[in-house]
Amino acid sequence: MDAEALRSKGAHPANVRPAALHGYTIRIGNRATLVRQPGASAYGVLMDLPRNEVDALYSAPGLEAYRPESVFAEGPDGARIPALCFNLVTPPSPGEADREYADKLRELARRLGLPRDYIERIR
């Protein structure tokens, strides 16, 4: 998630910080989602958002297929933090791809300072 993009949509993200989600990997098709994969890690940001803003964001066209999943993310200090991660119920098939979307996600990951090997896996 890009805090600036959320702010441009009227959301008010707070306490934005980097995080890792172990046991998941990113899969990109027409949309991105995280899928369980033992031994993998996905990286991004944790943020606090009021529930009404979360509901409004995920009711937007194209996002209604995402569902919240309770997870424990790892913060920069190694602390395990309970969080909600919104994932697609049906992930993109391995052959589905959107190169332009993946390029944008890689650029965001670079701006966020996510691990280089993770950025290279965003395809």
mmCIF file with all atom_site columns, N, CA, C and O in Angstrom, residues 87-120:
data_model
loop_
_atom_site.group_PDB
_atom_site.id
_atom_site.type_symbol
_atom_site.label_atom_id
_atom_site.label_alt_id
_atom_site.label_comp_id
_atom_site.label_asym_id
_atom_site.label_entity_id
_atom_site.label_seq_id
_atom_site.pdbx_PDB_ins_code
_atom_site.Cartn_x
_atom_site.Cartn_y
_atom_site.Cartn_z
_atom_site.occupancy
_atom_site.B_iso_or_equiv
_atom_site.pdbx_formal_charge
_atom_site.auth_seq_id
_atom_site.auth_comp_id
_atom_site.auth_asym_id
_atom_site.auth_atom_id
_atom_site.pdbx_PDB_model_num
ATOM 1   N N  . ASN A 1 87  ? -6.522  -9.816  0.830   1.00 0.00 ? 87  ASN A N  1
ATOM 2   C CA . ASN A 1 87  ? -6.074  -10.673 -0.259  1.00 0.00 ? 87  ASN A CA 1
ATOM 3   C C  . ASN A 1 87  ? -7.251  -11.111 -1.111  1.00 0.00 ? 87  ASN A C  1
ATOM 4   O O  . ASN A 1 87  ? -8.390  -11.138 -0.648  1.00 0.00 ? 87  ASN A O  1
ATOM 5   N N  . LEU A 1 88  ? -6.952  -11.472 -2.340  1.00 0.00 ? 88  LEU A N  1
ATOM 6   C CA . LEU A 1 88  ? -7.974  -12.008 -3.227  1.00 0.00 ? 88  LEU A CA 1
ATOM 7   C C  . LEU A 1 88  ? -8.366  -13.408 -2.769  1.00 0.00 ? 88  LEU A C  1
ATOM 8   O O  . LEU A 1 88  ? -7.501  -14.217 -2.405  1.00 0.00 ? 88  LEU A O  1
ATOM 9   N N  . VAL A 1 89  ? -9.651  -13.706 -2.811  1.00 0.00 ? 89  VAL A N  1
ATOM 10  C CA . VAL A 1 89  ? -10.122 -15.046 -2.464  1.00 0.00 ? 89  VAL A CA 1
ATOM 11  C C  . VAL A 1 89  ? -9.580  -16.044 -3.487  1.00 0.00 ? 89  VAL A C  1
ATOM 12  O O  . VAL A 1 89  ? -9.103  -17.113 -3.136  1.00 0.00 ? 89  VAL A O  1
ATOM 13  N N  . THR A 1 90  ? -9.626  -15.662 -4.749  1.00 0.00 ? 90  THR A N  1
ATOM 14  C CA . THR A 1 90  ? -9.074  -16.492 -5.822  1.00 0.00 ? 90  THR A CA 1
ATOM 15  C C  . THR A 1 90  ? -7.877  -15.755 -6.406  1.00 0.00 ? 90  THR A C  1
ATOM 16  O O  . THR A 1 90  ? -8.039  -14.746 -7.097  1.00 0.00 ? 90  THR A O  1
ATOM 17  N N  . PRO A 1 91  ? -6.663  -16.224 -6.099  1.00 0.00 ? 91  PRO A N  1
ATOM 18  C CA . PRO A 1 91  ? -5.479  -15.520 -6.608  1.00 0.00 ? 91  PRO A CA 1
ATOM 19  C C  . PRO A 1 91  ? -5.348  -15.657 -8.115  1.00 0.00 ? 91  PRO A C  1
ATOM 20  O O  . PRO A 1 91  ? -5.922  -16.570 -8.714  1.00 0.00 ? 91  PRO A O  1
ATOM 21  N N  . PRO A 1 92  ? -4.588  -14.758 -8.731  1.00 0.00 ? 92  PRO A N  1
ATOM 22  C CA . PRO A 1 92  ? -4.350  -14.866 -10.173 1.00 0.00 ? 92  PRO A CA 1
ATOM 23  C C  . PRO A 1 92  ? -3.687  -16.205 -10.492 1.00 0.00 ? 92  PRO A C  1
ATOM 24  O O  . PRO A 1 92  ? -2.896  -16.717 -9.694  1.00 0.00 ? 92  PRO A O  1
ATOM 25  N N  . SER A 1 93  ? -4.011  -16.752 -11.638 1.00 0.00 ? 93  SER A N  1
ATOM 26  C CA . SER A 1 93  ? -3.359  -17.992 -12.054 1.00 0.00 ? 93  SER A CA 1
ATOM 27  C C  . SER A 1 93  ? -1.895  -17.691 -12.352 1.00 0.00 ? 93  SER A C  1
ATOM 28  O O  . SER A 1 93  ? -1.536  -16.547 -12.668 1.00 0.00 ? 93  SER A O  1
ATOM 29  N N  . PRO A 1 94  ? -1.025  -18.690 -12.245 1.00 0.00 ? 94  PRO A N  1
ATOM 30  C CA . PRO A 1 94  ? 0.404   -18.452 -12.507 1.00 0.00 ? 94  PRO A CA 1
ATOM 31  C C  . PRO A 1 94  ? 0.686   -17.846 -13.877 1.00 0.00 ? 94  PRO A C  1
ATOM 32  O O  . PRO A 1 94  ? 1.654   -17.123 -14.048 1.00 0.00 ? 94  PRO A O  1
ATOM 33  N N  . GLY A 1 95  ? -0.162  -18.088 -14.874 1.00 0.00 ? 95  GLY A N  1
ATOM 34  C CA . GLY A 1 95  ? 0.067   -17.544 -16.208 1.00 0.00 ? 95  GLY A CA 1
ATOM 35  C C  . GLY A 1 95  ? -0.469  -16.138 -16.403 1.00 0.00 ? 95  GLY A C  1
ATOM 36  O O  . GLY A 1 95  ? -0.150  -15.484 -17.400 1.00 0.00 ? 95  GLY A O  1
ATOM 37  N N  . GLU A 1 96  ? -1.285  -15.656 -15.467 1.00 0.00 ? 96  GLU A N  1
ATOM 38  C CA . GLU A 1 96  ? -1.861  -14.311 -15.586 1.00 0.00 ? 96  GLU A CA 1
ATOM 39  C C  . GLU A 1 96  ? -0.798  -13.285 -15.224 1.00 0.00 ? 96  GLU A C  1
ATOM 40  O O  . GLU A 1 96  ? -0.078  -13.453 -14.241 1.00 0.00 ? 96  GLU A O  1
ATOM 41  N N  . ALA A 1 97  ? -0.677  -12.230 -16.002 1.00 0.00 ? 97  ALA A N  1
ATOM 42  C CA . ALA A 1 97  ? 0.354   -11.221 -15.738 1.00 0.00 ? 97  ALA A CA 1
ATOM 43  C C  . ALA A 1 97  ? -0.103  -9.860  -16.237 1.00 0.00 ? 97  ALA A C  1
ATOM 44  O O  . ALA A 1 97  ? -0.882  -9.761  -17.182 1.00 0.00 ? 97  ALA A O  1
ATOM 45  N N  . ASP A 1 98  ? 0.390   -8.838  -15.580 1.00 0.00 ? 98  ASP A N  1
ATOM 46  C CA . ASP A 1 98  ? 0.177   -7.457  -15.999 1.00 0.00 ? 98  ASP A CA 1
ATOM 47  C C  . ASP A 1 98  ? 1.500   -6.737  -15.790 1.00 0.00 ? 98  ASP A C  1
ATOM 48  O O  . ASP A 1 98  ? 1.805   -6.282  -14.690 1.00 0.00 ? 98  ASP A O  1
ATOM 49  N N  . ARG A 1 99  ? 2.293   -6.683  -16.834 1.00 0.00 ? 99  ARG A N  1
ATOM 50  C CA . ARG A 1 99  ? 3.652   -6.132  -16.755 1.00 0.00 ? 99  ARG A CA 1
ATOM 51  C C  . ARG A 1 99  ? 3.658   -4.683  -16.267 1.00 0.00 ? 99  ARG A C  1
ATOM 52  O O  . ARG A 1 99  ? 4.475   -4.299  -15.440 1.00 0.00 ? 99  ARG A O  1
ATOM 53  N N  . GLU A 1 100 ? 2.716   -3.876  -16.757 1.00 0.00 ? 100 GLU A N  1
ATOM 54  C CA . GLU A 1 100 ? 2.672   -2.464  -16.355 1.00 0.00 ? 100 GLU A CA 1
ATOM 55  C C  . GLU A 1 100 ? 2.383   -2.333  -14.860 1.00 0.00 ? 100 GLU A C  1
ATOM 56  O O  . GLU A 1 100 ? 3.002   -1.524  -14.169 1.00 0.00 ? 100 GLU A O  1
ATOM 57  N N  . TYR A 1 101 ? 1.433   -3.121  -14.355 1.00 0.00 ? 101 TYR A N  1
ATOM 58  C CA . TYR A 1 101 ? 1.106   -3.106  -12.930 1.00 0.00 ? 101 TYR A CA 1
ATOM 59  C C  . TYR A 1 101 ? 2.307   -3.546  -12.101 1.00 0.00 ? 101 TYR A C  1
ATOM 60  O O  . TYR A 1 101 ? 2.647   -2.930  -11.091 1.00 0.00 ? 101 TYR A O  1
ATOM 61  N N  . ALA A 1 102 ? 2.983   -4.608  -12.547 1.00 0.00 ? 102 ALA A N  1
ATOM 62  C CA . ALA A 1 102 ? 4.170   -5.093  -11.839 1.00 0.00 ? 102 ALA A CA 1
ATOM 63  C C  . ALA A 1 102 ? 5.267   -4.031  -11.831 1.00 0.00 ? 102 ALA A C  1
ATOM 64  O O  . ALA A 1 102 ? 5.937   -3.835  -10.813 1.00 0.00 ? 102 ALA A O  1
ATOM 65  N N  . ASP A 1 103 ? 5.448   -3.324  -12.931 1.00 0.00 ? 103 ASP A N  1
ATOM 66  C CA . ASP A 1 103 ? 6.449   -2.253  -12.988 1.00 0.00 ? 103 ASP A CA 1
ATOM 67  C C  . ASP A 1 103 ? 6.144   -1.176  -11.953 1.00 0.00 ? 103 ASP A C  1
ATOM 68  O O  . ASP A 1 103 ? 7.048   -0.682  -11.264 1.00 0.00 ? 103 ASP A O  1
ATOM 69  N N  . LYS A 1 104 ? 4.875   -0.800  -11.823 1.00 0.00 ? 104 LYS A N  1
ATOM 70  C CA . LYS A 1 104 ? 4.486   0.215   -10.837 1.00 0.00 ? 104 LYS A CA 1
ATOM 71  C C  . LYS A 1 104 ? 4.731   -0.273  -9.419  1.00 0.00 ? 104 LYS A C  1
ATOM 72  O O  . LYS A 1 104 ? 5.200   0.492   -8.561  1.00 0.00 ? 104 LYS A O  1
ATOM 73  N N  . LEU A 1 105 ? 4.431   -1.543  -9.159  1.00 0.00 ? 105 LEU A N  1
ATOM 74  C CA . LEU A 1 105 ? 4.671   -2.092  -7.821  1.00 0.00 ? 105 LEU A CA 1
ATOM 75  C C  . LEU A 1 105 ? 6.158   -2.150  -7.499  1.00 0.00 ? 105 LEU A C  1
ATOM 76  O O  . LEU A 1 105 ? 6.566   -1.877  -6.368  1.00 0.00 ? 105 LEU A O  1
ATOM 77  N N  . ARG A 1 106 ? 6.986   -2.508  -8.490  1.00 0.00 ? 106 ARG A N  1
ATOM 78  C CA . ARG A 1 106 ? 8.441   -2.523  -8.263  1.00 0.00 ? 106 ARG A CA 1
ATOM 79  C C  . ARG A 1 106 ? 8.947   -1.131  -7.942  1.00 0.00 ? 106 ARG A C  1
ATOM 80  O O  . ARG A 1 106 ? 9.775   -0.940  -7.045  1.00 0.00 ? 106 ARG A O  1
ATOM 81  N N  . GLU A 1 107 ? 8.451   -0.130  -8.656  1.00 0.00 ? 107 GLU A N  1
ATOM 82  C CA . GLU A 1 107 ? 8.877   1.250   -8.393  1.00 0.00 ? 107 GLU A CA 1
ATOM 83  C C  . GLU A 1 107 ? 8.466   1.677   -6.989  1.00 0.00 ? 107 GLU A C  1
ATOM 84  O O  . GLU A 1 107 ? 9.245   2.301   -6.273  1.00 0.00 ? 107 GLU A O  1
ATOM 85  N N  . LEU A 1 108 ? 7.257   1.351   -6.590  1.00 0.00 ? 108 LEU A N  1
ATOM 86  C CA . LEU A 1 108 ? 6.819   1.662   -5.229  1.00 0.00 ? 108 LEU A CA 1
ATOM 87  C C  . LEU A 1 108 ? 7.702   0.941   -4.213  1.00 0.00 ? 108 LEU A C  1
ATOM 88  O O  . LEU A 1 108 ? 8.131   1.545   -3.220  1.00 0.00 ? 108 LEU A O  1
ATOM 89  N N  . ALA A 1 109 ? 7.987   -0.312  -4.449  1.00 0.00 ? 109 ALA A N  1
ATOM 90  C CA . ALA A 1 109 ? 8.842   -1.080  -3.529  1.00 0.00 ? 109 ALA A CA 1
ATOM 91  C C  . ALA A 1 109 ? 10.225  -0.446  -3.410  1.00 0.00 ? 109 ALA A C  1
ATOM 92  O O  . ALA A 1 109 ? 10.797  -0.392  -2.315  1.00 0.00 ? 109 ALA A O  1
ATOM 93  N N  . ARG A 1 110 ? 10.770  0.059   -4.516  1.00 0.00 ? 110 ARG A N  1
ATOM 94  C CA . ARG A 1 110 ? 12.067  0.756   -4.463  1.00 0.00 ? 110 ARG A CA 1
ATOM 95  C C  . ARG A 1 110 ? 11.963  2.014   -3.611  1.00 0.00 ? 110 ARG A C  1
ATOM 96  O O  . ARG A 1 110 ? 12.829  2.284   -2.778  1.00 0.00 ? 110 ARG A O  1
ATOM 97  N N  . ARG A 1 111 ? 10.895  2.815   -3.847  1.00 0.00 ? 111 ARG A N  1
ATOM 98  C CA . ARG A 1 111 ? 10.713  4.044   -3.066  1.00 0.00 ? 111 ARG A CA 1
ATOM 99  C C  . ARG A 1 111 ? 10.568  3.750   -1.581  1.00 0.00 ? 111 ARG A C  1
ATOM 100 O O  . ARG A 1 111 ? 11.017  4.534   -0.744  1.00 0.00 ? 111 ARG A O  1
ATOM 101 N N  . LEU A 1 112 ? 9.934   2.621   -1.256  1.00 0.00 ? 112 LEU A N  1
ATOM 102 C CA . LEU A 1 112 ? 9.747   2.253   0.144   1.00 0.00 ? 112 LEU A CA 1
ATOM 103 C C  . LEU A 1 112 ? 11.000  1.652   0.769   1.00 0.00 ? 112 LEU A C  1
ATOM 104 O O  . LEU A 1 112 ? 11.047  1.439   1.974   1.00 0.00 ? 112 LEU A O  1
ATOM 105 N N  . GLY A 1 113 ? 11.994  1.348   -0.053  1.00 0.00 ? 113 GLY A N  1
ATOM 106 C CA . GLY A 1 113 ? 13.228  0.762   0.461   1.00 0.00 ? 113 GLY A CA 1
ATOM 107 C C  . GLY A 1 113 ? 13.095  -0.699  0.849   1.00 0.00 ? 113 GLY A C  1
ATOM 108 O O  . GLY A 1 113 ? 13.800  -1.173  1.743   1.00 0.00 ? 113 GLY A O  1
ATOM 109 N N  . LEU A 1 114 ? 12.206  -1.419  0.156   1.00 0.00 ? 114 LEU A N  1
ATOM 110 C CA . LEU A 1 114 ? 12.030  -2.840  0.460   1.00 0.00 ? 114 LEU A CA 1
ATOM 111 C C  . LEU A 1 114 ? 13.255  -3.622  -0.007  1.00 0.00 ? 114 LEU A C  1
ATOM 112 O O  . LEU A 1 114 ? 14.018  -3.146  -0.842  1.00 0.00 ? 114 LEU A O  1
ATOM 113 N N  . PRO A 1 115 ? 13.446  -4.836  0.519   1.00 0.00 ? 115 PRO A N  1
ATOM 114 C CA . PRO A 1 115 ? 14.644  -5.617  0.150   1.00 0.00 ? 115 PRO A CA 1
ATOM 115 C C  . PRO A 1 115 ? 14.761  -5.834  -1.357  1.00 0.00 ? 115 PRO A C  1
ATOM 116 O O  . PRO A 1 115 ? 13.773  -6.125  -2.038  1.00 0.00 ? 115 PRO A O  1
ATOM 117 N N  . ARG A 1 116 ? 15.977  -5.693  -1.841  1.00 0.00 ? 116 ARG A N  1
ATOM 118 C CA . ARG A 1 116 ? 16.253  -5.798  -3.272  1.00 0.00 ? 116 ARG A CA 1
ATOM 119 C C  . ARG A 1 116 ? 15.810  -7.143  -3.856  1.00 0.00 ? 116 ARG A C  1
ATOM 120 O O  . ARG A 1 116 ? 15.223  -7.188  -4.933  1.00 0.00 ? 116 ARG A O  1
ATOM 121 N N  . ASP A 1 117 ? 16.073  -8.244  -3.153  1.00 0.00 ? 117 ASP A N  1
ATOM 122 C CA . ASP A 1 117 ? 15.680  -9.548  -3.697  1.00 0.00 ? 117 ASP A CA 1
ATOM 123 C C  . ASP A 1 117 ? 14.161  -9.673  -3.793  1.00 0.00 ? 117 ASP A C  1
ATOM 124 O O  . ASP A 1 117 ? 13.642  -10.324 -4.688  1.00 0.00 ? 117 ASP A O  1
ATOM 125 N N  . TYR A 1 118 ? 13.447  -9.024  -2.894  1.00 0.00 ? 118 TYR A N  1
ATOM 126 C CA . TYR A 1 118 ? 11.987  -9.029  -2.966  1.00 0.00 ? 118 TYR A CA 1
ATOM 127 C C  . TYR A 1 118 ? 11.516  -8.223  -4.182  1.00 0.00 ? 118 TYR A C  1
ATOM 128 O O  . TYR A 1 118 ? 10.641  -8.662  -4.923  1.00 0.00 ? 118 TYR A O  1
ATOM 129 N N  . ILE A 1 119 ? 12.121  -7.063  -4.387  1.00 0.00 ? 119 ILE A N  1
ATOM 130 C CA . ILE A 1 119 ? 11.755  -6.219  -5.527  1.00 0.00 ? 119 ILE A CA 1
ATOM 131 C C  . ILE A 1 119 ? 11.932  -7.001  -6.838  1.00 0.00 ? 119 ILE A C  1
ATOM 132 O O  . ILE A 1 119 ? 11.096  -6.937  -7.729  1.00 0.00 ? 119 ILE A O  1
ATOM 133 N N  . GLU A 1 120 ? 13.012  -7.765  -6.925  1.00 0.00 ? 120 GLU A N  1
ATOM 134 C CA . GLU A 1 120 ? 13.281  -8.537  -8.141  1.00 0.00 ? 120 GLU A CA 1
ATOM 135 C C  . GLU A 1 120 ? 12.258  -9.630  -8.376  1.00 0.00 ? 120 GLU A C  1
ATOM 136 O O  . GLU A 1 120 ? 12.060  -10.067 -9.510  1.00 0.00 ? 120 GLU A O  1
#
